[in-house]
Amino acid sequence: MSQATTPILFASVSNHPLAVEGHAMIRGMTADDVRRISTGYHKEPARSLSLQADAYTDPQWLRFEQQAIFARTWQWVCHVEKLREPGAFVTTNIAGCPICVVRDKAGTLRAFYNVCKHRGHELLNGEGRTNLILCPYHAWSYNLEGRLVRAPETEALQDFDRESICLDPIQVDVFCGFVYVNLDGNAPSLVEQSGDLGAEIMHWAPDVERLTFAHRLTYDIRSNWKNVVDNFLECYHCPVAHKDFCTLVDMDTYEVTTHGIYSSHMAEAGKTTNAAYSVSGATVTDHAVWWLWPNTCLMRYPGRGNMIVMHIIPIGIDQTFETYDFFFEDAEPNHAEQEAIRYIDDVLQAEDIALVESVQRGMGTPAFSQGRIVHDPAGSGKSEHAVHHFHGLVLDAYRRAVA
């Protein structure tokens, strides 16, 4: 586990040394493969088994997921504060593809494949401000609307129409104060797909758009990305593995509700002094958490106004890169917020990472193929129905990809 102390809101995952290789077409999996991996799953959680272990341990499934899931879903990029001003840009990597998001001079937010149309070199790097998208290879230049405006030494070329050359655009959306992109040009908007999620977030976190970036934690986890999501989606393990957390929130009030492409996880703050961090004088007194398909987790912890974004990025079949971005009322965390960051980094994350890495090792043995979903019809936090909901979305994505 490592801690990022430099206040960078979003560093390009394409620069991470473990970034997923390549951008492949969907191939290698058939309808028969999907039927096999679906064996044991039932639409009723009380009758269902989990996903089979092969989905977590066979590299073919991760290659398939890059295009079947990550290239077709809304992917979190950053808080809108990084892209408010004309010329502001941020880069990222989605399903092996370099992407840039820019605010043009007219104020329109745009996203493009971060790839020069001349020889395929990546254009922008990291984040910052620019008036022009300049390729560092041969200095082909694009305006912030993506149109080629200069291509040196091309005057003698025949049938070369500079004005017809543009960067390939992708969908971009601002949702509850955060920027998302989607490589699928036919995908419905995030607002349309997510139903009541926006209203829920704005009810519990009406200040989210005014918050500012304060800190980032990063983790290199030796486990499949789906194990990280599974672990996040249930608190069945909390009384056993997170004893301090169970004093921060009142587990008797913990309730999990699944909807379309998200799930809500709500609990009241603990009634007694907690062992995690001080919440004296807190203005936020509830634990409100949302998981958004497939790999974004939004968290509102007790304390001052805050939002924590946990982003789960697959690197390899048994490797996940995870970021925790903290957004507070001020860019400089106060003492209680520093304690909350310390607790999450030193205690909560250490506990969770040990759990999912152990699960990954167990899944790689002949002793495990799949397990039973534990279901409480009342929807308590100790139920695994949100895990079951996630597995259903995974299987639906697999089926659509091979249809």
mmCIF file of C-alpha atoms in Angstrom:
data_model
loop_
_atom_site.group_PDB
_atom_site.id
_atom_site.type_symbol
_atom_site.label_atom_id
_atom_site.label_comp_id
_atom_site.label_asym_id
_atom_site.label_seq_id
_atom_site.Cartn_x
_atom_site.Cartn_y
_atom_site.Cartn_z
ATOM 1 C CA MET A 1 0.000 0.000 0.000
ATOM 2 C CA SER A 2 1.305 3.445 -0.828
ATOM 3 C CA GLN A 3 0.208 6.972 -0.079
ATOM 4 C CA ALA A 4 0.270 9.765 -2.654
ATOM 5 C CA THR A 5 1.145 13.020 -0.915
ATOM 6 C CA THR A 6 1.394 15.245 -3.988
ATOM 7 C CA PRO A 7 -1.964 17.004 -4.438
ATOM 8 C CA ILE A 8 -2.686 15.732 -7.947
ATOM 9 C CA LEU A 9 -6.372 15.234 -8.543
ATOM 10 C CA PHE A 10 -5.958 12.790 -11.387
ATOM 11 C CA ALA A 11 -2.816 11.194 -12.720
ATOM 12 C CA SER A 12 -3.081 9.326 -16.016
ATOM 13 C CA VAL A 13 -3.362 5.602 -15.384
ATOM 14 C CA SER A 14 -1.718 5.109 -18.792
ATOM 15 C CA ASN A 15 1.502 6.226 -17.102
ATOM 16 C CA HIS A 16 1.158 3.614 -14.357
ATOM 17 C CA PRO A 17 3.831 0.926 -14.841
ATOM 18 C CA LEU A 18 1.221 -1.820 -14.578
ATOM 19 C CA ALA A 19 -1.268 -0.384 -17.073
ATOM 20 C CA VAL A 20 -3.322 -2.939 -19.020
ATOM 21 C CA GLU A 21 -1.759 -3.649 -22.371
ATOM 22 C CA GLY A 22 -3.365 -2.883 -25.668
ATOM 23 C CA HIS A 23 -6.819 -2.300 -27.066
ATOM 24 C CA ALA A 24 -8.253 -5.507 -28.489
ATOM 25 C CA MET A 25 -11.522 -6.242 -30.241
ATOM 26 C CA ILE A 26 -13.926 -8.489 -28.351
ATOM 27 C CA ARG A 27 -12.794 -12.000 -29.135
ATOM 28 C CA GLY A 28 -12.029 -15.343 -27.570
ATOM 29 C CA MET A 29 -15.285 -15.787 -25.633
ATOM 30 C CA THR A 30 -18.420 -17.437 -26.935
ATOM 31 C CA ALA A 31 -22.000 -17.814 -25.806
ATOM 32 C CA ASP A 32 -21.044 -21.283 -24.501
ATOM 33 C CA ASP A 33 -18.265 -19.725 -22.378
ATOM 34 C CA VAL A 34 -20.744 -17.255 -20.917
ATOM 35 C CA ARG A 35 -23.278 -19.995 -20.185
ATOM 36 C CA ARG A 36 -20.558 -21.960 -18.393
ATOM 37 C CA ILE A 37 -19.394 -19.031 -16.282
ATOM 38 C CA SER A 38 -23.054 -18.313 -15.396
ATOM 39 C CA THR A 39 -23.605 -21.789 -13.966
ATOM 40 C CA GLY A 40 -24.905 -21.565 -10.401
ATOM 41 C CA TYR A 41 -26.064 -17.958 -10.646
ATOM 42 C CA HIS A 42 -29.800 -17.529 -10.001
ATOM 43 C CA LYS A 43 -31.816 -14.329 -10.375
ATOM 44 C CA GLU A 44 -33.025 -14.816 -6.784
ATOM 45 C CA PRO A 45 -30.124 -14.054 -4.398
ATOM 46 C CA ALA A 46 -31.416 -16.483 -1.768
ATOM 47 C CA ARG A 47 -30.994 -19.306 -4.303
ATOM 48 C CA SER A 48 -27.814 -18.112 -5.994
ATOM 49 C CA LEU A 49 -24.134 -18.959 -6.025
ATOM 50 C CA SER A 50 -21.480 -16.354 -6.760
ATOM 51 C CA LEU A 51 -19.589 -15.927 -10.013
ATOM 52 C CA GLN A 52 -17.343 -18.863 -10.761
ATOM 53 C CA ALA A 53 -13.680 -18.511 -9.816
ATOM 54 C CA ASP A 54 -12.521 -18.639 -13.447
ATOM 55 C CA ALA A 55 -13.961 -15.144 -13.941
ATOM 56 C CA TYR A 56 -11.438 -13.950 -11.347
ATOM 57 C CA THR A 57 -8.441 -16.090 -12.284
ATOM 58 C CA ASP A 58 -8.458 -16.700 -16.063
ATOM 59 C CA PRO A 59 -6.747 -13.835 -17.975
ATOM 60 C CA GLN A 60 -9.081 -14.396 -20.937
ATOM 61 C CA TRP A 61 -11.984 -13.041 -18.880
ATOM 62 C CA LEU A 62 -10.156 -9.804 -18.056
ATOM 63 C CA ARG A 63 -9.276 -9.259 -21.721
ATOM 64 C CA PHE A 64 -12.937 -9.843 -22.537
ATOM 65 C CA GLU A 65 -14.096 -7.465 -19.778
ATOM 66 C CA GLN A 66 -11.979 -4.592 -21.084
ATOM 67 C CA GLN A 67 -14.240 -4.392 -24.128
ATOM 68 C CA ALA A 68 -17.437 -6.024 -22.838
ATOM 69 C CA ILE A 69 -17.582 -3.816 -19.712
ATOM 70 C CA PHE A 70 -15.055 -0.982 -19.476
ATOM 71 C CA ALA A 71 -15.305 0.189 -23.097
ATOM 72 C CA ARG A 72 -19.109 0.335 -22.806
ATOM 73 C CA THR A 73 -19.730 1.994 -19.425
ATOM 74 C CA TRP A 74 -19.418 5.442 -17.872
ATOM 75 C CA GLN A 75 -15.984 5.779 -16.341
ATOM 76 C CA TRP A 76 -15.104 8.307 -13.628
ATOM 77 C CA VAL A 77 -12.392 10.847 -14.493
ATOM 78 C CA CYS A 78 -12.253 13.667 -11.906
ATOM 79 C CA HIS A 79 -14.133 16.377 -10.016
ATOM 80 C CA VAL A 80 -15.450 19.087 -12.311
ATOM 81 C CA GLU A 81 -13.250 21.662 -10.540
ATOM 82 C CA LYS A 82 -10.281 20.455 -12.603
ATOM 83 C CA LEU A 83 -12.081 21.285 -15.851
ATOM 84 C CA ARG A 84 -14.011 24.455 -15.087
ATOM 85 C CA GLU A 85 -11.775 26.915 -16.957
ATOM 86 C CA PRO A 86 -11.283 27.118 -20.759
ATOM 87 C CA GLY A 87 -8.104 25.294 -21.723
ATOM 88 C CA ALA A 88 -8.135 22.960 -18.722
ATOM 89 C CA PHE A 89 -7.422 19.318 -19.559
ATOM 90 C CA VAL A 90 -7.095 15.942 -17.868
ATOM 91 C CA THR A 91 -5.875 12.649 -19.358
ATOM 92 C CA THR A 92 -6.742 9.086 -18.445
ATOM 93 C CA ASN A 93 -6.807 5.558 -19.854
ATOM 94 C CA ILE A 94 -10.007 3.588 -20.460
ATOM 95 C CA ALA A 95 -9.932 -0.057 -21.611
ATOM 96 C CA GLY A 96 -6.351 0.389 -22.806
ATOM 97 C CA CYS A 97 -7.138 3.587 -24.735
ATOM 98 C CA PRO A 98 -5.546 6.959 -23.914
ATOM 99 C CA ILE A 99 -8.236 9.628 -23.448
ATOM 100 C CA CYS A 100 -8.130 13.392 -22.929
ATOM 101 C CA VAL A 101 -10.902 15.623 -21.596
ATOM 102 C CA VAL A 102 -10.696 19.376 -22.309
ATOM 103 C CA ARG A 103 -12.771 22.511 -21.786
ATOM 104 C CA ASP A 104 -12.729 24.434 -25.072
ATOM 105 C CA LYS A 105 -12.549 28.209 -25.373
ATOM 106 C CA ALA A 106 -16.328 28.511 -25.681
ATOM 107 C CA GLY A 107 -16.792 26.605 -22.417
ATOM 108 C CA THR A 108 -17.896 23.267 -23.892
ATOM 109 C CA LEU A 109 -16.532 20.141 -22.250
ATOM 110 C CA ARG A 110 -15.107 17.710 -24.812
ATOM 111 C CA ALA A 111 -13.392 14.322 -24.717
ATOM 112 C CA PHE A 112 -11.244 12.682 -27.395
ATOM 113 C CA TYR A 113 -9.061 9.689 -27.965
ATOM 114 C CA ASN A 114 -5.719 11.167 -26.955
ATOM 115 C CA VAL A 115 -4.130 9.990 -30.220
ATOM 116 C CA CYS A 116 -2.608 12.017 -33.051
ATOM 117 C CA LYS A 117 -4.124 11.332 -36.486
ATOM 118 C CA HIS A 118 -0.648 11.387 -38.090
ATOM 119 C CA ARG A 119 1.226 8.478 -36.494
ATOM 120 C CA GLY A 120 -0.798 7.623 -33.376
ATOM 121 C CA HIS A 121 1.398 9.364 -30.798
ATOM 122 C CA GLU A 122 -0.310 10.356 -27.535
ATOM 123 C CA LEU A 123 -0.987 14.100 -27.464
ATOM 124 C CA LEU A 124 -1.514 15.455 -23.948
ATOM 125 C CA ASN A 125 0.006 14.133 -20.747
ATOM 126 C CA GLY A 126 -1.210 14.370 -17.156
ATOM 127 C CA GLU A 127 -3.342 17.451 -16.506
ATOM 128 C CA GLY A 128 -3.035 21.220 -16.836
ATOM 129 C CA ARG A 129 -3.971 24.147 -19.083
ATOM 130 C CA THR A 130 -3.352 24.600 -22.802
ATOM 131 C CA ASN A 131 -4.512 26.716 -25.727
ATOM 132 C CA LEU A 132 -3.620 24.077 -28.306
ATOM 133 C CA ILE A 133 -3.338 20.289 -28.441
ATOM 134 C CA LEU A 134 0.190 19.854 -29.790
ATOM 135 C CA CYS A 135 1.633 16.468 -30.714
ATOM 136 C CA PRO A 136 5.133 16.127 -29.208
ATOM 137 C CA TYR A 137 6.218 13.838 -32.081
ATOM 138 C CA HIS A 138 5.846 15.914 -35.288
ATOM 139 C CA ALA A 139 4.053 19.030 -33.969
ATOM 140 C CA TRP A 140 0.710 18.417 -35.614
ATOM 141 C CA SER A 141 -1.601 20.835 -33.787
ATOM 142 C CA TYR A 142 -5.298 20.635 -32.959
ATOM 143 C CA ASN A 143 -7.580 23.265 -31.480
ATOM 144 C CA LEU A 144 -9.585 22.510 -28.359
ATOM 145 C CA GLU A 145 -12.525 21.452 -30.526
ATOM 146 C CA GLY A 146 -10.348 18.661 -31.911
ATOM 147 C CA ARG A 147 -9.793 20.049 -35.432
ATOM 148 C CA LEU A 148 -6.337 19.911 -37.030
ATOM 149 C CA VAL A 149 -5.036 23.460 -37.491
ATOM 150 C CA ARG A 150 -1.397 22.874 -38.435
ATOM 151 C CA ALA A 151 0.603 20.002 -39.960
ATOM 152 C CA PRO A 152 4.196 21.073 -40.690
ATOM 153 C CA GLU A 153 5.773 20.258 -44.072
ATOM 154 C CA THR A 154 2.568 18.965 -45.669
ATOM 155 C CA GLU A 155 2.215 21.659 -48.353
ATOM 156 C CA ALA A 156 3.390 19.347 -51.148
ATOM 157 C CA LEU A 157 1.117 16.441 -50.213
ATOM 158 C CA GLN A 158 -1.532 15.460 -52.748
ATOM 159 C CA ASP A 159 -5.144 14.815 -51.723
ATOM 160 C CA PHE A 160 -4.404 16.062 -48.199
ATOM 161 C CA ASP A 161 -7.350 17.950 -46.722
ATOM 162 C CA ARG A 162 -6.213 19.375 -43.396
ATOM 163 C CA GLU A 163 -9.662 20.723 -42.551
ATOM 164 C CA SER A 164 -11.232 17.254 -42.718
ATOM 165 C CA ILE A 165 -8.924 15.824 -40.027
ATOM 166 C CA CYS A 166 -10.247 15.806 -36.461
ATOM 167 C CA LEU A 167 -9.565 13.938 -33.263
ATOM 168 C CA ASP A 168 -12.027 11.130 -32.588
ATOM 169 C CA PRO A 169 -14.567 12.352 -30.004
ATOM 170 C CA ILE A 170 -16.056 10.274 -27.195
ATOM 171 C CA GLN A 171 -18.981 10.873 -24.876
ATOM 172 C CA VAL A 172 -18.376 13.036 -21.809
ATOM 173 C CA ASP A 173 -20.807 13.965 -19.039
ATOM 174 C CA VAL A 174 -20.849 15.895 -15.760
ATOM 175 C CA PHE A 175 -22.841 14.075 -13.104
ATOM 176 C CA CYS A 176 -23.226 15.290 -9.508
ATOM 177 C CA GLY A 177 -20.044 17.335 -9.699
ATOM 178 C CA PHE A 178 -17.884 14.670 -11.343
ATOM 179 C CA VAL A 179 -16.738 14.126 -14.934
ATOM 180 C CA TYR A 180 -17.327 10.766 -16.625
ATOM 181 C CA VAL A 181 -16.543 9.466 -20.120
ATOM 182 C CA ASN A 182 -17.893 6.571 -22.178
ATOM 183 C CA LEU A 183 -16.166 5.041 -25.222
ATOM 184 C CA ASP A 184 -19.508 3.727 -26.477
ATOM 185 C CA GLY A 185 -20.978 6.425 -28.697
ATOM 186 C CA ASN A 186 -24.391 4.771 -28.554
ATOM 187 C CA ALA A 187 -24.601 4.535 -24.766
ATOM 188 C CA PRO A 188 -27.452 6.440 -23.100
ATOM 189 C CA SER A 189 -26.419 9.331 -20.878
ATOM 190 C CA LEU A 190 -25.397 8.625 -17.311
ATOM 191 C CA VAL A 191 -28.422 10.562 -16.059
ATOM 192 C CA GLU A 192 -30.700 8.347 -18.149
ATOM 193 C CA GLN A 193 -29.001 5.115 -17.068
ATOM 194 C CA SER A 194 -28.680 5.863 -13.357
ATOM 195 C CA GLY A 195 -32.297 6.594 -12.488
ATOM 196 C CA ASP A 196 -32.615 8.212 -9.049
ATOM 197 C CA LEU A 197 -28.896 8.140 -8.205
ATOM 198 C CA GLY A 198 -28.355 11.831 -8.927
ATOM 199 C CA ALA A 199 -31.255 12.845 -6.698
ATOM 200 C CA GLU A 200 -29.988 10.579 -3.914
ATOM 201 C CA ILE A 201 -26.476 12.010 -4.019
ATOM 202 C CA MET A 202 -27.710 15.610 -4.086
ATOM 203 C CA HIS A 203 -30.044 14.884 -1.161
ATOM 204 C CA TRP A 204 -27.285 13.459 1.039
ATOM 205 C CA ALA A 205 -24.422 15.569 -0.325
ATOM 206 C CA PRO A 206 -25.879 18.863 -1.616
ATOM 207 C CA ASP A 207 -22.453 20.508 -1.382
ATOM 208 C CA VAL A 208 -20.649 17.971 -3.596
ATOM 209 C CA GLU A 209 -20.057 20.372 -6.500
ATOM 210 C CA ARG A 210 -18.521 22.967 -4.148
ATOM 211 C CA LEU A 211 -16.079 20.595 -2.493
ATOM 212 C CA THR A 212 -12.398 20.710 -3.413
ATOM 213 C CA PHE A 213 -9.707 18.087 -3.827
ATOM 214 C CA ALA A 214 -7.630 17.588 -0.683
ATOM 215 C CA HIS A 215 -5.778 14.257 -0.810
ATOM 216 C CA ARG A 216 -5.222 11.056 -2.786
ATOM 217 C CA LEU A 217 -4.296 7.569 -1.601
ATOM 218 C CA THR A 218 -3.176 4.903 -4.078
ATOM 219 C CA TYR A 219 -3.005 1.136 -3.725
ATOM 220 C CA ASP A 220 -1.560 -1.696 -5.769
ATOM 221 C CA ILE A 221 -3.674 -4.704 -4.835
ATOM 222 C CA ARG A 222 -2.864 -8.307 -5.712
ATOM 223 C CA SER A 223 -6.438 -9.265 -6.474
ATOM 224 C CA ASN A 224 -8.913 -9.217 -9.341
ATOM 225 C CA TRP A 225 -10.933 -6.004 -9.636
ATOM 226 C CA LYS A 226 -14.210 -7.872 -9.103
ATOM 227 C CA ASN A 227 -13.013 -9.144 -5.728
ATOM 228 C CA VAL A 228 -12.402 -5.527 -4.709
ATOM 229 C CA VAL A 229 -15.950 -4.598 -5.784
ATOM 230 C CA ASP A 230 -17.449 -7.679 -4.103
ATOM 231 C CA ASN A 231 -15.782 -6.756 -0.820
ATOM 232 C CA PHE A 232 -17.025 -3.169 -1.007
ATOM 233 C CA LEU A 233 -20.624 -4.231 -1.637
ATOM 234 C CA GLU A 234 -21.246 -6.157 1.582
ATOM 235 C CA CYS A 235 -20.701 -5.517 5.267
ATOM 236 C CA TYR A 236 -21.266 -9.163 6.199
ATOM 237 C CA HIS A 237 -17.525 -9.168 6.916
ATOM 238 C CA CYS A 238 -17.523 -5.915 8.908
ATOM 239 C CA PRO A 239 -18.180 -7.270 12.446
ATOM 240 C CA VAL A 240 -15.390 -9.797 11.902
ATOM 241 C CA ALA A 241 -12.800 -7.738 9.997
ATOM 242 C CA HIS A 242 -13.620 -4.048 10.697
ATOM 243 C CA LYS A 243 -14.279 -3.724 14.408
ATOM 244 C CA ASP A 244 -13.354 -0.005 14.479
ATOM 245 C CA PHE A 245 -15.678 0.701 11.538
ATOM 246 C CA CYS A 246 -18.525 -0.950 13.425
ATOM 247 C CA THR A 247 -18.186 1.747 16.093
ATOM 248 C CA LEU A 248 -18.099 4.546 13.490
ATOM 249 C CA VAL A 249 -21.513 3.511 12.114
ATOM 250 C CA ASP A 250 -24.541 1.955 13.767
ATOM 251 C CA MET A 251 -24.633 -1.501 12.163
ATOM 252 C CA ASP A 252 -28.234 -1.979 13.315
ATOM 253 C CA THR A 253 -29.252 0.809 10.897
ATOM 254 C CA TYR A 254 -27.053 -0.338 7.972
ATOM 255 C CA GLU A 255 -29.265 -0.892 4.927
ATOM 256 C CA VAL A 256 -28.332 -1.775 1.335
ATOM 257 C CA THR A 257 -30.649 -1.184 -1.621
ATOM 258 C CA THR A 258 -29.956 -2.180 -5.224
ATOM 259 C CA HIS A 259 -31.187 -0.245 -8.257
ATOM 260 C CA GLY A 260 -30.492 -0.520 -12.004
ATOM 261 C CA ILE A 261 -26.765 0.223 -12.301
ATOM 262 C CA TYR A 262 -26.065 1.290 -8.724
ATOM 263 C CA SER A 263 -26.577 0.362 -5.092
ATOM 264 C CA SER A 264 -27.065 2.544 -1.986
ATOM 265 C CA HIS A 265 -25.452 1.730 1.373
ATOM 266 C CA MET A 266 -26.811 3.805 4.265
ATOM 267 C CA ALA A 267 -26.240 3.835 8.003
ATOM 268 C CA GLU A 268 -26.509 6.254 10.895
ATOM 269 C CA ALA A 269 -23.372 7.285 12.745
ATOM 270 C CA GLY A 270 -22.500 5.225 15.797
ATOM 271 C CA LYS A 271 -24.230 6.159 19.045
ATOM 272 C CA THR A 272 -21.110 5.948 21.226
ATOM 273 C CA THR A 273 -17.510 7.140 21.041
ATOM 274 C CA ASN A 274 -15.963 5.367 18.064
ATOM 275 C CA ALA A 275 -12.511 3.812 17.750
ATOM 276 C CA ALA A 276 -11.895 5.018 14.157
ATOM 277 C CA TYR A 277 -11.576 8.834 14.294
ATOM 278 C CA SER A 278 -13.193 11.756 16.097
ATOM 279 C CA VAL A 279 -16.506 13.037 14.704
ATOM 280 C CA SER A 280 -17.150 15.616 17.426
ATOM 281 C CA GLY A 281 -18.809 18.671 15.926
ATOM 282 C CA ALA A 282 -19.664 16.751 12.752
ATOM 283 C CA THR A 283 -22.131 18.352 10.328
ATOM 284 C CA VAL A 284 -22.464 15.079 8.391
ATOM 285 C CA THR A 285 -23.918 12.514 10.777
ATOM 286 C CA ASP A 286 -24.788 9.679 8.396
ATOM 287 C CA HIS A 287 -22.764 7.139 6.448
ATOM 288 C CA ALA A 288 -23.999 7.368 2.838
ATOM 289 C CA VAL A 289 -22.278 5.311 0.165
ATOM 290 C CA TRP A 290 -23.072 4.551 -3.474
ATOM 291 C CA TRP A 291 -21.573 2.040 -5.864
ATOM 292 C CA LEU A 292 -21.939 2.929 -9.548
ATOM 293 C CA TRP A 293 -21.503 0.190 -12.149
ATOM 294 C CA PRO A 294 -18.954 -1.031 -12.783
ATOM 295 C CA ASN A 295 -16.044 0.371 -10.733
ATOM 296 C CA THR A 296 -16.798 3.714 -9.025
ATOM 297 C CA CYS A 297 -17.610 4.033 -5.317
ATOM 298 C CA LEU A 298 -18.794 7.339 -3.823
ATOM 299 C CA MET A 299 -18.635 7.708 -0.043
ATOM 300 C CA ARG A 300 -19.912 10.326 2.412
ATOM 301 C CA TYR A 301 -18.469 9.650 5.864
ATOM 302 C CA PRO A 302 -19.423 11.313 9.188
ATOM 303 C CA GLY A 303 -17.542 14.605 9.709
ATOM 304 C CA ARG A 304 -17.558 17.900 7.827
ATOM 305 C CA GLY A 305 -18.858 18.136 4.262
ATOM 306 C CA ASN A 306 -16.977 15.524 2.243
ATOM 307 C CA MET A 307 -17.005 13.054 -0.596
ATOM 308 C CA ILE A 308 -14.543 10.216 -1.113
ATOM 309 C CA VAL A 309 -14.237 8.606 -4.547
ATOM 310 C CA MET A 310 -12.829 5.102 -4.686
ATOM 311 C CA HIS A 311 -11.875 4.173 -8.241
ATOM 312 C CA ILE A 312 -11.142 0.514 -9.016
ATOM 313 C CA ILE A 313 -8.955 -0.019 -12.101
ATOM 314 C CA PRO A 314 -8.109 -3.504 -13.450
ATOM 315 C CA ILE A 315 -4.414 -3.928 -14.235
ATOM 316 C CA GLY A 316 -4.101 -7.696 -14.551
ATOM 317 C CA ILE A 317 -6.200 -10.730 -13.750
ATOM 318 C CA ASP A 318 -4.844 -10.665 -10.185
ATOM 319 C CA GLN A 319 -3.853 -7.004 -9.928
ATOM 320 C CA THR A 320 -5.911 -3.879 -9.298
ATOM 321 C CA PHE A 321 -4.860 -0.243 -9.065
ATOM 322 C CA GLU A 322 -7.104 1.658 -6.663
ATOM 323 C CA THR A 323 -7.321 5.366 -5.888
ATOM 324 C CA TYR A 324 -9.040 7.116 -2.980
ATOM 325 C CA ASP A 325 -9.647 10.810 -3.737
ATOM 326 C CA PHE A 326 -10.790 12.952 -0.800
ATOM 327 C CA PHE A 327 -12.872 16.080 -1.417
ATOM 328 C CA PHE A 328 -13.449 18.392 1.539
ATOM 329 C CA GLU A 329 -14.739 21.887 2.236
ATOM 330 C CA ASP A 330 -11.121 23.106 2.167
ATOM 331 C CA ALA A 331 -8.070 21.901 0.250
ATOM 332 C CA GLU A 332 -6.164 21.578 3.535
ATOM 333 C CA PRO A 333 -7.703 18.798 5.678
ATOM 334 C CA ASN A 334 -8.384 19.751 9.291
ATOM 335 C CA HIS A 335 -7.193 17.554 12.153
ATOM 336 C CA ALA A 336 -10.296 15.335 12.169
ATOM 337 C CA GLU A 337 -10.066 14.855 8.389
ATOM 338 C CA GLN A 338 -6.382 13.985 8.662
ATOM 339 C CA GLU A 339 -7.347 11.378 11.241
ATOM 340 C CA ALA A 340 -10.047 10.032 8.923
ATOM 341 C CA ILE A 341 -7.509 9.714 6.098
ATOM 342 C CA ARG A 342 -5.072 8.008 8.449
ATOM 343 C CA TYR A 343 -7.765 5.584 9.638
ATOM 344 C CA ILE A 344 -8.795 4.667 6.090
ATOM 345 C CA ASP A 345 -5.184 4.242 4.952
ATOM 346 C CA ASP A 346 -3.623 2.534 7.965
ATOM 347 C CA VAL A 347 -6.575 0.515 9.235
ATOM 348 C CA LEU A 348 -9.612 0.098 6.966
ATOM 349 C CA GLN A 349 -7.746 -0.312 3.681
ATOM 350 C CA ALA A 350 -5.090 -2.515 5.247
ATOM 351 C CA GLU A 351 -7.865 -4.797 6.500
ATOM 352 C CA ASP A 352 -9.723 -4.867 3.172
ATOM 353 C CA ILE A 353 -6.616 -5.401 1.043
ATOM 354 C CA ALA A 354 -5.558 -8.347 3.195
ATOM 355 C CA LEU A 355 -9.046 -9.828 2.734
ATOM 356 C CA VAL A 356 -9.265 -9.539 -1.060
ATOM 357 C CA GLU A 357 -5.698 -10.706 -1.605
ATOM 358 C CA SER A 358 -6.410 -13.798 0.498
ATOM 359 C CA VAL A 359 -9.609 -14.436 -1.467
ATOM 360 C CA GLN A 360 -7.670 -14.167 -4.736
ATOM 361 C CA ARG A 361 -5.146 -16.740 -3.537
ATOM 362 C CA GLY A 362 -7.953 -19.072 -2.475
ATOM 363 C CA MET A 363 -9.717 -18.737 -5.805
ATOM 364 C CA GLY A 364 -6.553 -19.883 -7.546
ATOM 365 C CA THR A 365 -6.643 -23.280 -5.837
ATOM 366 C CA PRO A 366 -8.614 -26.459 -6.721
ATOM 367 C CA ALA A 367 -10.451 -26.056 -3.388
ATOM 368 C CA PHE A 368 -12.742 -23.252 -4.602
ATOM 369 C CA SER A 369 -15.010 -22.822 -7.597
ATOM 370 C CA GLN A 370 -17.841 -20.619 -6.283
ATOM 371 C CA GLY A 371 -19.623 -19.878 -3.017
ATOM 372 C CA ARG A 372 -23.135 -19.269 -1.743
ATOM 373 C CA ILE A 373 -24.637 -15.763 -1.695
ATOM 374 C CA VAL A 374 -25.768 -14.935 1.859
ATOM 375 C CA HIS A 375 -29.074 -13.088 1.650
ATOM 376 C CA ASP A 376 -31.132 -11.178 4.201
ATOM 377 C CA PRO A 377 -34.558 -10.284 2.733
ATOM 378 C CA ALA A 378 -34.597 -7.185 4.968
ATOM 379 C CA GLY A 379 -31.643 -5.771 3.032
ATOM 380 C CA SER A 380 -29.267 -5.320 5.948
ATOM 381 C CA GLY A 381 -25.597 -4.512 5.505
ATOM 382 C CA LYS A 382 -24.781 -8.056 6.562
ATOM 383 C CA SER A 383 -26.453 -9.385 3.413
ATOM 384 C CA GLU A 384 -24.659 -10.054 0.105
ATOM 385 C CA HIS A 385 -27.536 -9.118 -2.187
ATOM 386 C CA ALA A 386 -25.576 -6.148 -3.605
ATOM 387 C CA VAL A 387 -22.779 -8.569 -4.554
ATOM 388 C CA HIS A 388 -25.397 -10.707 -6.303
ATOM 389 C CA HIS A 389 -26.704 -7.589 -8.074
ATOM 390 C CA PHE A 390 -23.172 -6.792 -9.302
ATOM 391 C CA HIS A 391 -22.656 -10.349 -10.538
ATOM 392 C CA GLY A 392 -25.900 -10.114 -12.486
ATOM 393 C CA LEU A 393 -24.690 -6.940 -14.218
ATOM 394 C CA VAL A 394 -21.380 -8.621 -15.055
ATOM 395 C CA LEU A 395 -23.157 -11.608 -16.596
ATOM 396 C CA ASP A 396 -25.555 -9.336 -18.512
ATOM 397 C CA ALA A 397 -22.543 -7.487 -19.968
ATOM 398 C CA TYR A 398 -20.946 -10.794 -20.967
ATOM 399 C CA ARG A 399 -24.156 -11.915 -22.692
ATOM 400 C CA ARG A 400 -24.579 -8.663 -24.616
ATOM 401 C CA ALA A 401 -20.986 -8.816 -25.815
ATOM 402 C CA VAL A 402 -21.362 -12.283 -27.356
ATOM 403 C CA ALA A 403 -24.926 -11.805 -28.624
#
